[in-house]
PDB file of C-alpha atoms in Angstrom:
ATOM      1  CA  UNK V   1       7.351   6.178  -5.262  1.00 87.00           C
ATOM      2  CA  UNK V   2       4.353   3.341  -4.367  1.00 89.00           C
ATOM      3  CA  UNK V   3       5.598   4.308  -0.706  1.00 90.00           C
ATOM      4  CA  UNK V   4       5.399   8.402  -1.050  1.00 94.00           C
ATOM      5  CA  UNK V   5       1.134   7.803  -2.966  1.00 95.00           C
ATOM      6  CA  UNK V   6       0.218   5.948   0.449  1.00 93.00           C
ATOM      7  CA  UNK V   7       0.595   7.944   1.994  1.00 95.00           C
ATOM      8  CA  UNK V   8      -0.880  11.043   0.347  1.00 96.00           C
ATOM      9  CA  UNK V   9      -3.978   9.607   0.042  1.00 95.00           C
ATOM     10  CA  UNK V  10      -3.954   7.525   3.666  1.00 94.00           C
ATOM     11  CA  UNK V  11      -3.294  11.295   4.321  1.00 95.00           C
ATOM     12  CA  UNK V  12      -5.679  12.772   2.940  1.00 93.00           C
ATOM     13  CA  UNK V  13      -8.194   9.916   3.945  1.00 94.00           C
ATOM     14  CA  UNK V  14      -7.101  10.640   7.470  1.00 94.00           C
ATOM     15  CA  UNK V  15      -7.039  14.587   7.529  1.00 91.00           C
ATOM     16  CA  UNK V  16      -8.444  16.180   4.416  1.00 87.00           C
ATOM     17  CA  UNK V  17      -5.109  17.077   3.044  1.00 88.00           C
ATOM     18  CA  UNK V  18      -1.036  16.124   3.116  1.00 94.00           C
ATOM     19  CA  UNK V  19       1.127  17.647   3.147  1.00 93.00           C
ATOM     20  CA  UNK V  20       5.102  17.365   2.596  1.00 92.00           C
ATOM     21  CA  UNK V  21       6.043  17.968   6.489  1.00 93.00           C
ATOM     22  CA  UNK V  22       3.261  15.389   6.971  1.00 95.00           C
ATOM     23  CA  UNK V  23       4.399  12.668   4.499  1.00 95.00           C
ATOM     24  CA  UNK V  24       8.435  13.410   6.057  1.00 95.00           C
ATOM     25  CA  UNK V  25       6.976  12.736   8.623  1.00 96.00           C
ATOM     26  CA  UNK V  26       5.192   9.004   8.749  1.00 95.00           C
ATOM     27  CA  UNK V  27       7.654   8.375   5.904  1.00 95.00           C
ATOM     28  CA  UNK V  28      10.959   7.952   8.200  1.00 95.00           C
ATOM     29  CA  UNK V  29      12.059  11.030   5.301  1.00 95.00           C
ATOM     30  CA  UNK V  30      14.160  13.824   4.660  1.00 95.00           C
ATOM     31  CA  UNK V  31      11.517  16.744   3.609  1.00 93.00           C
ATOM     32  CA  UNK V  32      13.298  17.655   1.190  1.00 93.00           C
ATOM     33  CA  UNK V  33      13.303  14.470  -0.435  1.00 95.00           C
ATOM     34  CA  UNK V  34       9.967  13.660  -0.468  1.00 94.00           C
ATOM     35  CA  UNK V  35       9.297  17.742  -1.619  1.00 91.00           C
ATOM     36  CA  UNK V  36      12.050  16.412  -4.290  1.00 94.00           C
ATOM     37  CA  UNK V  37       9.312  13.649  -5.010  1.00 95.00           C
ATOM     38  CA  UNK V  38       6.476  15.934  -5.027  1.00 94.00           C
ATOM     39  CA  UNK V  39       7.724  18.010  -7.930  1.00 93.00           C
ATOM     40  CA  UNK V  40       8.573  14.916  -9.621  1.00 95.00           C
ATOM     41  CA  UNK V  41       5.125  12.760  -9.595  1.00 96.00           C
ATOM     42  CA  UNK V  42       3.773  16.266 -10.175  1.00 95.00           C
ATOM     43  CA  UNK V  43       5.685  16.818 -13.019  1.00 96.00           C
ATOM     44  CA  UNK V  44       4.051  12.885 -13.899  1.00 96.00           C
ATOM     45  CA  UNK V  45       1.255  14.006 -13.517  1.00 96.00           C
ATOM     46  CA  UNK V  46       0.055  11.983 -10.481  1.00 96.00           C
ATOM     47  CA  UNK V  47      -0.578  15.234  -7.959  1.00 96.00           C
ATOM     48  CA  UNK V  48      -1.135  18.466  -7.758  1.00 94.00           C
ATOM     49  CA  UNK V  49       1.701  19.679  -5.967  1.00 87.00           C
ATOM     50  CA  UNK V  50       1.927  23.442  -4.339  1.00 80.00           C
ATOM     51  CA  UNK V  51       4.530  24.538  -2.413  1.00 78.00           C
ATOM     52  CA  UNK V  52       3.292  25.322   0.843  1.00 76.00           C
ATOM     53  CA  UNK V  53      -0.531  25.291   0.352  1.00 81.00           C
ATOM     54  CA  UNK V  54      -0.413  21.044   0.177  1.00 87.00           C
ATOM     55  CA  UNK V  55      -0.194  18.209  -2.139  1.00 93.00           C
ATOM     56  CA  UNK V  56      -3.803  16.512  -3.575  1.00 92.00           C
ATOM     57  CA  UNK V  57      -3.234  13.742  -5.896  1.00 95.00           C
ATOM     58  CA  UNK V  58      -4.530  14.150  -9.638  1.00 95.00           C
ATOM     59  CA  UNK V  59      -6.820  11.394 -10.120  1.00 96.00           C
ATOM     60  CA  UNK V  60      -4.311   9.041 -12.435  1.00 97.00           C
ATOM     61  CA  UNK V  61      -2.565  10.086  -8.931  1.00 96.00           C
ATOM     62  CA  UNK V  62      -5.728   8.440  -7.146  1.00 95.00           C
ATOM     63  CA  UNK V  63      -6.355   4.974  -9.309  1.00 96.00           C
ATOM     64  CA  UNK V  64      -2.741   4.334  -8.424  1.00 95.00           C
ATOM     65  CA  UNK V  65      -2.296   5.426  -5.007  1.00 95.00           C
ATOM     66  CA  UNK V  66      -6.332   2.678  -3.846  1.00 95.00           C
ATOM     67  CA  UNK V  67      -4.151   0.160  -5.770  1.00 93.00           C
ATOM     68  CA  UNK V  68      -1.330   0.302  -3.978  1.00 92.00           C
ATOM     69  CA  UNK V  69      -3.430  -0.151  -1.216  1.00 93.00           C
ATOM     70  CA  UNK V  70      -5.783  -2.362  -2.587  1.00 94.00           C
ATOM     71  CA  UNK V  71      -2.207  -4.745  -2.553  1.00 94.00           C
ATOM     72  CA  UNK V  72      -1.109  -3.714   0.708  1.00 94.00           C
ATOM     73  CA  UNK V  73      -4.442  -5.043   1.346  1.00 96.00           C
ATOM     74  CA  UNK V  74      -4.333  -8.978  -0.541  1.00 97.00           C
ATOM     75  CA  UNK V  75      -0.676  -9.769   0.639  1.00 98.00           C
ATOM     76  CA  UNK V  76      -1.954  -8.409   4.420  1.00 98.00           C
ATOM     77  CA  UNK V  77      -4.529 -10.820   4.732  1.00 97.00           C
ATOM     78  CA  UNK V  78      -3.726 -14.216   2.595  1.00 97.00           C
ATOM     79  CA  UNK V  79      -0.508 -13.632   5.482  1.00 97.00           C
ATOM     80  CA  UNK V  80      -3.078 -13.559   7.826  1.00 96.00           C
ATOM     81  CA  UNK V  81      -4.643 -16.898   7.145  1.00 96.00           C
ATOM     82  CA  UNK V  82      -2.183 -18.925   8.379  1.00 94.00           C
ATOM     83  CA  UNK V  83      -1.478 -17.527  11.085  1.00 91.00           C
ATOM     84  CA  UNK V  84       1.405 -15.038  10.980  1.00 94.00           C
ATOM     85  CA  UNK V  85       2.441 -12.640  13.624  1.00 95.00           C
ATOM     86  CA  UNK V  86       1.600  -8.691  12.180  1.00 97.00           C
ATOM     87  CA  UNK V  87       5.596  -8.280  12.829  1.00 97.00           C
ATOM     88  CA  UNK V  88       6.448 -10.059  10.453  1.00 97.00           C
ATOM     89  CA  UNK V  89       3.595  -9.904   7.724  1.00 97.00           C
ATOM     90  CA  UNK V  90       4.029  -6.138   7.716  1.00 94.00           C
ATOM     91  CA  UNK V  91       8.203  -6.478   6.891  1.00 95.00           C
ATOM     92  CA  UNK V  92       7.470  -9.770   4.485  1.00 96.00           C
ATOM     93  CA  UNK V  93       3.813  -7.660   3.183  1.00 96.00           C
ATOM     94  CA  UNK V  94       6.457  -3.756   2.702  1.00 90.00           C
ATOM     95  CA  UNK V  95       9.361  -6.643   0.498  1.00 90.00           C
ATOM     96  CA  UNK V  96       7.020  -8.424  -1.328  1.00 93.00           C
ATOM     97  CA  UNK V  97       4.365  -5.057  -2.526  1.00 88.00           C
ATOM     98  CA  UNK V  98       6.208  -4.042  -4.826  1.00 85.00           C
ATOM     99  CA  UNK V  99       7.424  -6.834  -6.966  1.00 92.00           C
ATOM    100  CA  UNK V 100       3.988  -9.258  -6.891  1.00 93.00           C
ATOM    101  CA  UNK V 101       2.638  -8.711 -10.270  1.00 93.00           C
ATOM    102  CA  UNK V 102      -1.390  -8.260 -11.594  1.00 93.00           C
ATOM    103  CA  UNK V 103      -1.447 -11.799 -12.539  1.00 97.00           C
ATOM    104  CA  UNK V 104       0.014 -12.646  -9.023  1.00 96.00           C
ATOM    105  CA  UNK V 105      -1.910 -10.578  -7.036  1.00 96.00           C
ATOM    106  CA  UNK V 106      -4.861 -11.467  -8.518  1.00 97.00           C
ATOM    107  CA  UNK V 107      -3.969 -15.377  -8.018  1.00 98.00           C
ATOM    108  CA  UNK V 108      -3.176 -14.748  -4.071  1.00 97.00           C
ATOM    109  CA  UNK V 109      -7.169 -12.947  -3.930  1.00 97.00           C
ATOM    110  CA  UNK V 110      -8.444 -15.698  -5.214  1.00 98.00           C
ATOM    111  CA  UNK V 111      -6.772 -18.114  -3.544  1.00 97.00           C
ATOM    112  CA  UNK V 112      -7.417 -16.101  -0.309  1.00 97.00           C
ATOM    113  CA  UNK V 113     -11.133 -15.639  -0.878  1.00 98.00           C
ATOM    114  CA  UNK V 114     -11.251 -19.803  -1.269  1.00 97.00           C
ATOM    115  CA  UNK V 115      -9.891 -20.624   1.844  1.00 97.00           C
ATOM    116  CA  UNK V 116     -11.471 -17.781   3.830  1.00 97.00           C
ATOM    117  CA  UNK V 117     -15.033 -19.427   2.307  1.00 97.00           C
ATOM    118  CA  UNK V 118     -14.207 -23.290   2.738  1.00 97.00           C
ATOM    119  CA  UNK V 119     -13.437 -23.582   6.951  1.00 95.00           C
ATOM    120  CA  UNK V 120     -12.841 -26.971   6.578  1.00 97.00           C
ATOM    121  CA  UNK V 121     -10.547 -26.674   3.240  1.00 96.00           C
ATOM    122  CA  UNK V 122      -7.997 -23.608   4.998  1.00 96.00           C
ATOM    123  CA  UNK V 123      -7.381 -25.867   8.395  1.00 95.00           C
ATOM    124  CA  UNK V 124      -5.902 -29.070   5.516  1.00 95.00           C
ATOM    125  CA  UNK V 125      -3.481 -26.216   4.101  1.00 93.00           C
ATOM    126  CA  UNK V 126      -2.825 -25.123   7.446  1.00 93.00           C
ATOM    127  CA  UNK V 127      -1.480 -28.163   7.980  1.00 91.00           C
ATOM    128  CA  UNK V 128       1.147 -28.701   5.464  1.00 91.00           C
ATOM    129  CA  UNK V 129       2.715 -25.211   7.193  1.00 86.00           C
ATOM    130  CA  UNK V 130       5.266 -26.002   8.916  1.00 79.00           C
TER     131      UNK V 130
END
């Protein structure tokens, strides 16, 4: 569900609309699977989906999608601090982002903020890493 909401928000921001065919292409999932999920998200009140017309996020869907993107960006920002390559970061964040709790994410954000604000501290921490 998270990947769908995130993708819908990205498409709307990039193109002004989100169609099942675009979501399918971007996620590498069959259009039938996307349509089924869109119907489910519609029933849950997270999107408004009209066949052949497109999909928009409800206020609640948009709130959740933005939180998903924020979580993704926070984890990515944190891992970049340690010089991890982008491909590894992408794979790891895709695995972690669906499981990290809000309190843990807040700790990660606070640590990232502190490390970004203090270059000497960041360097000391980097020396601890393999």
